[in-house]
């Protein structure tokens, strides 16, 4: 009580945050306060978080999909075999001899001989072909050697060179290196990736609106409290801070939710993809979200949450003006 | 008001100074008209008048919840007209306000309600605990820290509001009907608290209907009628 007399003409202590530790613990306290408030209403909070998570998971999973298709097309590029078509007058025996010879080539892993009969029956398996094939009097197909290069020559230029080399053989008619369609596929993928970016932008805006609107409702619900805080001398920054943290939490939880959704989705389609790959005698383990993509999702979502609440607080919490 | 002027005002010890203050509400007309008075530092005064006389309005002008239509209001040597918006919170921390309708937060405990001004001013945890308990002790509610305002009687809520107003030890306290809901005994107790604050140098302006209580106490009384100052017993 004695302190009162001295305090009469003295300004009330105004800047108590001299120590960084105090400042930090204060912010931690506000952040935890906002978190506690969110957890107090688990259903409402969960709903908002789910909306954010889904909105972010959409472009993120599309991104994961195109990334896997990209990896797939690269692996196709790598496993491309050279189809060496032999001249029509090379018979099967000569072809076998050539195959043995080529197997010794240091740049070739495997050499598979596809006889004209084999090729024809395979073609007959396709709809529409079988009828046409029965019309044929004799098999017009040449012997084909499917060449599987060693990993060292899987770069395009080396492949090209190898193809030229085998094409120069006397028994060879021509060699076909089928990489053009892979390039086309990649061009389509590039377009899709552009689409992912656009979709991401639109859904980022949706997240901003969701967070902004949620914060607006929160502000409306707490008008009375805000007014009282103002009356006892709280600064606008002090009043805004819990709302900003609330937005940050929404963003962070939404981001974590989105990451989990994408990871779960990839895990769920891994089974069917593996079975599909097995049909083609390959393996295709789906790539998950890489570290940078994961951090982008979390950081981006957190940023959107903060930005959404910042905009909302700016619009709906203008400092009360005495009138 | 510049620093030098402010100092001058402090020297003549004016905590509150009204100069020809008029407050006009568009739908209602003048709630206060051409009001001039001063309150010296450390003074305790009552503000009385019929319902609708303008007591709450006058207090709101001092707390800068509203601005006068005409005239000047000086508080703690500051002309409120020239106070920038960003300084309003600092001004309010120097004015402890007790509201006619309590203005408590229903979803916060008594402790948290009383702590609000200290939290807003950024006091440390330990200091907050100490001061809140001291303030609750002063109003006789130390045992109710953990309860919520709705579970309290009107008089108890009023006292929580008083504890909140004094907790940050502001040099000026404005009380709007602080004994409105209290029985005569409790009213006298609260007046005793105000007198203790007065004795340690706090300036108090107390709006009240309770003419009997006011008459029983030896303090200056300002009387409002229809927004005009019609009586001032002067400093006693
Ligand atoms: N925000 C407002 N808008 C319009 N008129 C108002 C407003 N606030 C107060 N008034 C009017 O101004 C006059 C003074 O009101 P005020 O609340 O200051 O009276 P009071 O002396 O505190 O009365 P009471 O003893 O009933 O609390 C009243 O007639 C009231 O109707
Ligand atoms: Mg009133």
XYZ file of C-alpha atoms and ligand atoms in Angstrom:
591
model
C 0.000 0.000 0.000
C 2.849 2.336 0.714
C 3.880 2.059 -2.915
C 0.677 3.827 -3.919
C 1.773 7.248 -2.792
C 4.876 7.156 -4.901
C 3.046 5.798 -7.912
C 0.666 8.705 -8.155
C 2.687 10.838 -10.506
C 4.761 8.088 -11.955
C 3.899 6.433 -15.215
C 2.716 2.893 -14.854
C 5.344 0.411 -15.921
C 4.795 -0.049 -19.615
C 7.621 -1.999 -21.198
C 8.159 -5.061 -19.075
C 9.750 -7.197 -21.815
C 13.377 -6.367 -21.269
C 14.688 -9.890 -21.156
C 14.445 -12.064 -24.270
C 13.647 -15.032 -22.036
C 10.568 -13.234 -20.725
C 9.539 -12.284 -24.228
C 9.958 -15.853 -25.429
C 8.084 -17.367 -22.538
C 5.328 -14.830 -23.068
C 4.960 -15.842 -26.717
C 5.072 -19.500 -25.778
C 2.326 -18.829 -23.277
C 0.148 -17.067 -25.850
C 0.757 -19.843 -28.381
C -0.154 -22.523 -25.864
C -3.172 -20.500 -24.788
C -4.430 -20.421 -28.378
C -3.713 -24.142 -28.712
C -5.625 -24.880 -25.519
C -8.595 -22.915 -26.808
C -8.545 -24.917 -30.057
C -8.330 -28.244 -28.239
C -11.190 -27.181 -26.011
C -13.408 -27.442 -29.089
C -12.007 -30.563 -30.737
C -14.857 -31.061 -33.217
C -14.967 -27.569 -34.610
C -11.191 -27.420 -34.722
C -10.955 -30.853 -36.328
C -13.438 -29.817 -39.011
C -11.507 -26.714 -39.978
C -8.216 -28.597 -39.897
C -9.714 -31.328 -42.098
C -10.884 -28.791 -44.684
C -7.420 -27.232 -44.785
C -5.742 -30.642 -44.917
C -7.890 -31.797 -47.839
C -7.400 -28.547 -49.732
C -3.639 -28.879 -49.414
C -3.576 -32.647 -49.926
C -5.204 -32.296 -53.357
C -2.399 -30.454 -55.120
C 0.179 -32.246 -52.969
C -1.040 -35.688 -54.022
C -1.213 -34.619 -57.658
C 2.340 -33.459 -57.253
C 3.323 -36.852 -55.797
C 1.557 -38.564 -58.689
C 3.306 -36.577 -61.419
C 6.600 -37.034 -59.625
C 6.133 -40.796 -59.664
C 5.109 -40.772 -63.318
C 8.217 -38.755 -64.016
C 10.385 -41.281 -62.236
C 8.581 -44.028 -64.116
C 9.205 -42.429 -67.497
C 12.837 -41.964 -66.587
C 13.083 -45.618 -65.724
C 11.478 -46.434 -69.072
C 14.066 -44.330 -70.759
C 16.698 -46.321 -68.971
C 15.373 -49.770 -69.743
C 14.764 -49.034 -73.391
C 15.950 -51.889 -75.443
C 17.206 -51.627 -78.960
C 15.098 -53.583 -81.413
C 17.396 -54.856 -84.116
C 15.429 -55.903 -87.197
C 17.371 -58.350 -89.336
C 17.257 -58.447 -93.127
C 14.500 -60.679 -94.570
C 17.032 -63.105 -95.992
C 18.614 -63.810 -92.622
C 17.210 -67.110 -91.461
C 16.641 -68.189 -87.928
C 19.880 -70.191 -87.685
C 21.980 -67.241 -88.781
C 20.067 -65.079 -86.352
C 20.845 -67.492 -83.488
C 24.511 -67.331 -84.330
C 24.401 -63.566 -84.396
C 22.634 -63.518 -81.012
C 25.401 -65.632 -79.506
C 27.948 -63.308 -81.002
C 26.209 -60.186 -79.646
C 25.854 -61.635 -76.162
C 29.626 -61.361 -75.949
C 29.431 -57.629 -76.700
C 30.624 -55.702 -73.658
C 27.824 -53.129 -73.922
C 25.017 -55.651 -74.047
C 23.436 -57.364 -71.093
C 20.827 -59.539 -72.758
C 19.986 -60.536 -76.256
C 16.584 -62.066 -76.877
C 15.650 -63.556 -80.186
C 12.090 -63.039 -81.371
C 11.297 -65.383 -84.242
C 8.825 -64.308 -86.952
C 6.350 -66.953 -85.719
C 6.596 -65.712 -82.180
C 6.060 -62.142 -83.311
C 3.109 -63.111 -85.428
C 1.371 -65.023 -82.664
C 1.923 -62.118 -80.299
C 0.350 -59.796 -82.833
C -2.535 -62.204 -83.208
C -3.315 -61.597 -79.601
C -4.392 -58.072 -80.379
C -7.942 -57.444 -81.461
C -8.411 -56.917 -85.133
C -5.044 -58.327 -86.014
C -5.905 -61.998 -85.828
C -8.227 -61.836 -88.799
C -5.755 -59.897 -90.888
C -3.042 -62.374 -90.012
C -5.026 -65.404 -91.193
C -5.249 -63.736 -94.594
C -1.478 -63.808 -94.928
C -0.020 -66.552 -97.065
C 3.376 -66.459 -95.477
C 4.875 -64.741 -92.448
C 6.236 -61.374 -93.610
C 7.942 -60.574 -90.317
C 11.709 -60.519 -90.003
C 13.685 -61.962 -87.133
C 14.139 -59.381 -84.410
C 16.822 -59.281 -81.742
C 15.826 -57.404 -78.591
C 19.045 -55.964 -77.183
C 19.279 -54.969 -73.547
C 22.192 -52.569 -73.062
C 24.335 -52.576 -69.928
C 23.638 -49.758 -67.429
C 26.726 -47.788 -68.577
C 25.241 -47.108 -72.013
C 21.855 -46.006 -70.811
C 22.522 -42.349 -71.463
C 20.839 -41.345 -74.736
C 24.023 -40.535 -76.728
C 25.704 -43.821 -75.842
C 22.521 -45.677 -76.771
C 22.404 -43.878 -80.072
C 26.008 -44.864 -80.783
C 25.363 -48.491 -79.855
C 22.321 -48.567 -82.116
C 24.415 -47.244 -85.052
C 27.041 -49.863 -84.340
C 24.671 -52.829 -84.423
C 22.836 -51.410 -87.387
C 26.127 -51.565 -89.325
C 26.203 -55.350 -89.019
C 25.640 -57.073 -92.392
C 22.676 -59.107 -91.109
C 20.991 -56.012 -89.747
C 18.269 -54.177 -91.608
C 17.699 -51.370 -89.102
C 17.811 -50.729 -85.379
C 15.013 -48.950 -83.595
C 15.521 -47.013 -80.421
C 12.085 -46.185 -79.203
C 12.567 -43.166 -76.908
C 10.481 -40.625 -78.732
C 7.189 -41.537 -77.063
C 8.913 -41.327 -73.693
C 9.784 -37.746 -74.501
C 6.212 -37.063 -75.510
C 4.990 -38.560 -72.287
C 7.315 -36.261 -70.364
C 6.003 -33.249 -72.262
C 2.479 -34.184 -71.200
C 3.724 -34.535 -67.649
C 5.174 -31.030 -67.774
C 1.777 -29.676 -68.732
C 0.232 -31.613 -65.844
C 2.782 -30.171 -63.466
C 1.846 -26.664 -64.556
C -1.731 -27.659 -63.740
C -0.648 -28.760 -60.271
C 0.810 -25.303 -59.673
C -2.420 -23.590 -60.795
C -4.583 -25.898 -58.722
C -2.249 -25.322 -55.781
C -2.703 -21.565 -56.139
C -6.484 -21.821 -56.223
C -6.598 -24.110 -53.202
C -4.123 -21.924 -51.301
C -6.628 -19.132 -51.745
C -9.339 -21.464 -50.426
C -7.229 -22.182 -47.339
C -6.758 -18.448 -46.782
C -10.514 -17.938 -46.945
C -11.257 -20.849 -44.614
C -8.766 -19.674 -41.996
C -9.804 -16.055 -42.416
C -13.459 -16.883 -41.955
C -12.833 -19.135 -38.963
C -10.812 -16.391 -37.292
C -13.537 -13.881 -38.099
C -16.110 -16.046 -36.315
C -13.737 -16.439 -33.387
C -13.364 -12.661 -33.195
C -17.162 -12.203 -33.290
C -17.567 -14.752 -30.497
C -15.048 -12.952 -28.353
C -16.148 -9.355 -28.983
C -17.079 -8.858 -25.356
C -13.735 -10.136 -24.159
C -11.867 -7.998 -26.696
C -13.768 -4.920 -25.569
C -12.933 -5.570 -21.921
C -9.288 -6.150 -22.778
C -9.259 -2.781 -24.501
C -10.835 -1.157 -21.468
C -8.133 -2.423 -19.128
C -5.371 -1.158 -21.396
C -4.449 -4.025 -23.700
C -2.688 -2.875 -26.866
C -4.095 -3.882 -30.263
C -1.014 -6.061 -30.801
C -1.681 -7.849 -27.538
C -5.281 -8.488 -28.546
C -4.369 -9.671 -32.023
C -1.592 -12.040 -31.039
C -3.740 -14.978 -29.822
C -5.734 -14.882 -33.062
C -2.574 -14.939 -35.143
C -1.339 -17.936 -33.187
C -4.704 -19.616 -33.706
C -4.307 -19.173 -37.463
C -0.778 -20.538 -37.224
C -1.985 -23.637 -35.412
C -4.716 -24.227 -37.996
C -2.120 -23.980 -40.741
C 0.352 -26.256 -39.018
C -2.224 -28.923 -38.197
C -3.710 -28.641 -41.688
C -0.240 -29.143 -43.158
C 0.441 -32.183 -40.994
C -2.975 -33.552 -41.952
C -2.271 -32.992 -45.652
C 1.083 -34.744 -45.357
C -0.529 -37.710 -43.644
C -3.291 -37.873 -46.259
C -0.816 -37.903 -49.149
C 1.405 -40.458 -47.439
C -1.612 -42.634 -46.669
C -2.890 -42.379 -50.243
C 0.483 -43.421 -51.625
C 0.618 -46.371 -49.223
C -2.867 -47.426 -50.319
C -2.098 -47.429 -54.051
C 1.311 -49.038 -53.601
C -0.327 -52.503 -53.622
C -2.201 -52.153 -56.943
C 0.791 -50.411 -58.512
C 3.086 -53.259 -57.489
C 0.668 -55.794 -58.997
C 0.508 -53.742 -62.201
C 4.288 -53.518 -62.341
C 4.550 -57.262 -61.805
C 2.493 -57.777 -64.981
C 5.237 -55.962 -66.846
C 7.900 -57.958 -65.044
C 9.247 -54.868 -63.298
C 9.143 -53.384 -59.838
C 7.915 -49.919 -59.143
C 8.171 -48.739 -55.567
C 6.208 -45.460 -55.314
C 8.290 -42.545 -54.181
C 6.889 -40.751 -51.117
C 7.072 -37.002 -50.621
C 10.707 -35.973 -50.511
C 12.005 -33.806 -47.660
C 11.734 -30.522 -49.549
C 8.155 -31.267 -50.636
C 7.221 -32.214 -47.063
C 8.733 -29.013 -45.719
C 7.003 -27.001 -48.440
C 3.649 -28.489 -47.447
C 4.169 -27.818 -43.741
C 5.763 -24.388 -44.179
C 3.284 -23.332 -46.858
C 0.322 -24.412 -44.784
C 1.666 -22.680 -41.677
C 2.275 -19.552 -43.743
C -1.242 -19.669 -45.201
C -2.716 -20.051 -41.714
C -0.793 -17.068 -40.417
C -1.568 -14.976 -43.477
C -5.271 -15.863 -43.358
C -5.572 -14.891 -39.706
C -3.446 -11.780 -40.229
C -5.761 -10.570 -42.984
C -8.863 -11.399 -40.946
C -7.539 -9.750 -37.788
C -6.611 -6.676 -39.799
C -10.112 -6.453 -41.231
C -12.141 -7.282 -38.133
C -10.004 -6.095 -35.253
C -9.278 -2.505 -36.063
C -8.282 -0.686 -32.895
C -11.349 0.621 -31.098
C -11.687 4.349 -31.566
C -13.375 6.458 -28.925
C -16.300 8.226 -30.558
C -0.301 19.069 -24.194
C 3.476 19.391 -24.306
C 5.782 18.045 -21.635
C 6.242 21.424 -19.996
C 2.509 22.072 -19.841
C 2.001 18.629 -18.469
C 4.514 19.296 -15.741
C 2.740 22.541 -14.932
C -0.523 20.688 -14.575
C 1.080 18.173 -12.274
C 2.497 20.990 -10.193
C -0.932 22.400 -9.546
C -1.905 18.813 -8.878
C -4.784 18.474 -11.301
C -5.468 14.884 -12.082
C -8.722 15.634 -13.883
C -9.653 18.909 -15.539
C -12.803 19.493 -17.619
C -12.991 22.699 -19.656
C -16.436 23.516 -21.113
C -17.081 19.916 -21.987
C -20.197 19.031 -23.950
C -21.115 15.520 -25.008
C -23.881 15.191 -27.512
C -25.452 11.946 -28.662
C -27.082 12.297 -32.079
C -30.373 10.605 -31.109
C -30.513 11.921 -27.589
C -29.137 15.434 -27.425
C -26.703 16.725 -24.824
C -25.787 14.155 -22.204
C -23.321 16.667 -20.753
C -23.384 20.387 -21.398
C -20.643 22.929 -20.829
C -19.123 21.138 -17.907
C -16.042 22.546 -16.127
C -14.384 21.257 -12.969
C -11.084 20.030 -11.623
C -10.063 17.217 -9.379
C -6.783 17.503 -7.508
C -4.303 14.703 -7.096
C -5.168 12.521 -4.138
C -8.694 13.863 -3.949
C -11.696 11.618 -3.336
C -14.982 12.896 -4.716
C -18.512 11.640 -5.320
C -20.459 12.253 -8.458
C -24.178 12.146 -7.981
C -27.359 12.967 -9.841
C -30.566 11.379 -11.072
C -30.615 8.452 -13.420
C -29.673 9.708 -16.862
C -27.962 12.798 -15.460
C -24.742 11.939 -17.271
C -22.563 10.368 -14.574
C -21.477 7.366 -16.610
C -20.940 9.575 -19.636
C -18.602 11.808 -17.657
C -16.585 8.830 -16.459
C -16.389 7.444 -19.999
C -14.836 10.691 -21.200
C -12.100 10.395 -18.560
C -11.368 6.793 -19.513
C -11.272 7.865 -23.166
C -13.962 5.368 -24.052
C -15.670 8.327 -25.688
C -14.560 11.768 -26.769
C -16.310 15.047 -25.934
C -18.232 16.823 -28.672
C -16.806 20.150 -27.501
C -14.332 21.224 -24.843
C -11.212 19.703 -23.376
C -10.611 16.855 -20.983
C -7.231 16.724 -19.260
C -6.207 13.641 -17.316
C -2.901 13.283 -15.485
C -1.788 16.443 -17.225
C -2.528 15.102 -20.696
C -5.012 16.672 -23.037
C -6.941 13.641 -24.241
C -7.862 15.397 -27.451
C -4.245 15.230 -28.559
C -3.598 11.719 -27.367
C -2.774 9.517 -30.369
C -4.761 6.296 -30.719
C -1.746 4.114 -30.053
C -1.326 5.749 -26.641
C -4.893 5.009 -25.518
C -3.973 1.640 -23.940
C -1.257 3.327 -21.875
C -3.742 5.973 -20.763
C -6.245 3.317 -19.709
C -3.617 1.560 -17.609
C -3.336 4.700 -15.530
C -7.088 4.815 -14.955
C -8.691 2.029 -12.975
C -12.328 1.747 -14.041
C -15.142 0.080 -12.127
C -18.169 -0.371 -14.357
C -21.812 -0.155 -13.479
C -22.403 -3.495 -15.233
C -19.212 -5.124 -13.848
C -17.865 -6.065 -17.255
C -16.446 -9.408 -16.162
C -15.546 -12.291 -18.446
C -17.951 -15.141 -17.779
C -15.603 -17.842 -19.037
C -12.639 -16.804 -16.892
C -12.094 -17.458 -13.244
C -12.184 -14.648 -10.712
C -8.390 -14.795 -10.584
C -8.048 -14.445 -14.369
C -10.552 -11.599 -14.456
C -8.663 -9.636 -11.864
C -5.317 -10.459 -13.505
C -6.424 -9.048 -16.873
C -4.909 -5.536 -16.540
C -1.620 -7.023 -15.341
C -1.525 -9.572 -18.153
C -2.273 -6.818 -20.666
C 0.557 -4.748 -19.227
C 2.920 -7.704 -19.447
C 3.673 -8.335 -15.806
C 5.515 -11.483 -14.786
C 3.676 -14.516 -13.498
C 4.891 -14.266 -9.935
C 4.114 -10.589 -9.717
C 0.639 -11.204 -11.152
C -0.091 -13.893 -8.560
C 1.073 -11.693 -5.733
C -0.883 -8.624 -6.795
C -4.083 -10.446 -7.711
C -4.157 -12.153 -4.339
C -3.497 -8.858 -2.593
C -6.337 -7.178 -4.531
C -8.771 -10.031 -3.859
C -7.814 -9.907 -0.211
C -8.660 -6.195 -0.145
C -12.188 -6.857 -1.407
C -12.625 -9.936 0.775
C -12.749 -12.497 -2.030
C -9.499 -14.358 -1.506
C -11.345 -17.657 -1.199
C -13.100 -17.239 -4.569
C -10.036 -17.168 -6.839
C -10.941 -20.334 -8.725
C -14.670 -19.731 -9.128
C -16.404 -18.230 -12.145
C -18.264 -14.910 -11.998
C -21.680 -16.458 -12.742
C -21.524 -18.371 -9.470
C -21.069 -15.127 -7.534
C -23.711 -12.777 -6.175
C -24.131 -9.315 -7.711
C -22.216 -7.766 -4.852
C -19.383 -10.264 -5.165
C -19.161 -9.603 -8.900
C -19.028 -5.897 -8.141
C -16.115 -6.519 -5.802
C -14.276 -8.581 -8.434
C -14.634 -5.530 -10.699
C -13.188 -3.352 -7.943
C -10.253 -5.730 -7.425
C -9.567 -5.603 -11.169
C -9.589 -1.796 -11.101
C -7.104 -1.534 -8.244
C -4.842 -4.467 -9.073
C -2.447 -2.523 -11.294
C -2.350 0.306 -8.703
C -3.393 3.090 -11.046
C -3.071 6.637 -9.688
C -6.694 7.384 -10.623
C -9.752 5.239 -10.000
C -13.193 5.837 -11.519
C -16.060 3.935 -9.976
C -19.527 3.793 -11.562
C -22.070 2.769 -8.922
C -19.612 0.543 -7.066
C -22.081 -0.098 -4.266
C -25.166 -0.408 -6.454
C -25.642 -4.085 -5.643
C -24.311 -4.147 -2.119
C -26.142 -4.192 1.183
C -25.461 -1.246 3.524
C -22.826 -3.121 5.473
C -20.901 -4.222 2.380
C -21.306 -0.730 0.921
C -19.614 0.751 3.946
C -16.860 -1.857 3.674
C -16.214 -0.947 0.061
C -16.232 2.739 0.999
C -13.680 1.828 3.658
C -11.516 0.296 0.937
C -11.821 3.454 -1.164
C -10.884 5.556 1.835
C -7.791 3.439 2.384
C -6.823 3.999 -1.255
C -7.509 7.696 -0.757
C -5.233 7.786 2.275
C -2.296 6.412 0.259
C -2.719 9.107 -2.366
C -4.947 7.597 -5.030
C -7.371 9.981 -6.718
C -10.950 8.645 -6.763
C -14.097 9.756 -8.522
C -17.116 7.704 -7.481
C -20.494 7.952 -9.196
C -23.289 6.967 -6.848
C -27.002 7.254 -6.226
C -26.606 6.426 -2.598
C -27.184 9.883 -1.141
C -27.381 8.626 2.453
C -24.013 6.958 2.174
C -22.479 10.024 0.485
C -23.886 12.310 3.143
C -22.369 10.181 5.883
C -18.895 10.682 4.450
C -16.846 13.891 4.506
C -15.944 14.088 0.838
C -16.445 16.510 -2.000
C -19.645 15.887 -3.967
C -20.376 16.972 -7.533
C -24.020 16.960 -8.515
C -25.237 16.605 -12.095
C -28.685 17.408 -13.364
C -29.523 16.781 -17.006
C -25.873 16.971 -17.906
C -25.095 20.196 -16.089
C -23.036 20.594 -12.964
C -25.504 22.072 -10.458
C -23.663 21.427 -7.239
C -20.112 21.187 -6.021
C -19.426 21.082 -2.307
C -15.773 21.829 -3.055
C -12.764 20.147 -1.577
C -13.376 19.378 2.046
N -24.397 5.692 -26.327
C -25.444 6.526 -26.107
N -26.222 6.909 -27.137
C -27.258 7.743 -26.932
N -27.594 8.249 -25.751
C -26.858 7.920 -24.689
C -25.749 7.034 -24.802
N -25.200 6.883 -23.583
C -25.941 7.632 -22.747
N -26.920 8.254 -23.398
C -27.886 9.158 -22.805
O -27.192 10.159 -22.081
C -27.811 10.411 -20.855
C -26.825 10.236 -19.729
O -26.557 8.874 -19.598
P -25.622 8.298 -18.456
O -25.497 6.834 -18.690
O -24.376 9.077 -18.413
O -26.489 8.560 -17.162
P -26.184 8.170 -15.670
O -26.140 9.410 -14.886
O -25.012 7.288 -15.599
O -27.486 7.349 -15.297
P -27.634 6.079 -14.338
O -27.609 6.618 -12.954
O -28.977 5.524 -14.679
O -26.517 5.169 -14.626
C -28.993 9.458 -20.735
O -30.180 10.171 -20.967
C -28.770 8.431 -21.806
O -29.995 8.074 -22.403
Mg -24.672 5.343 -15.191
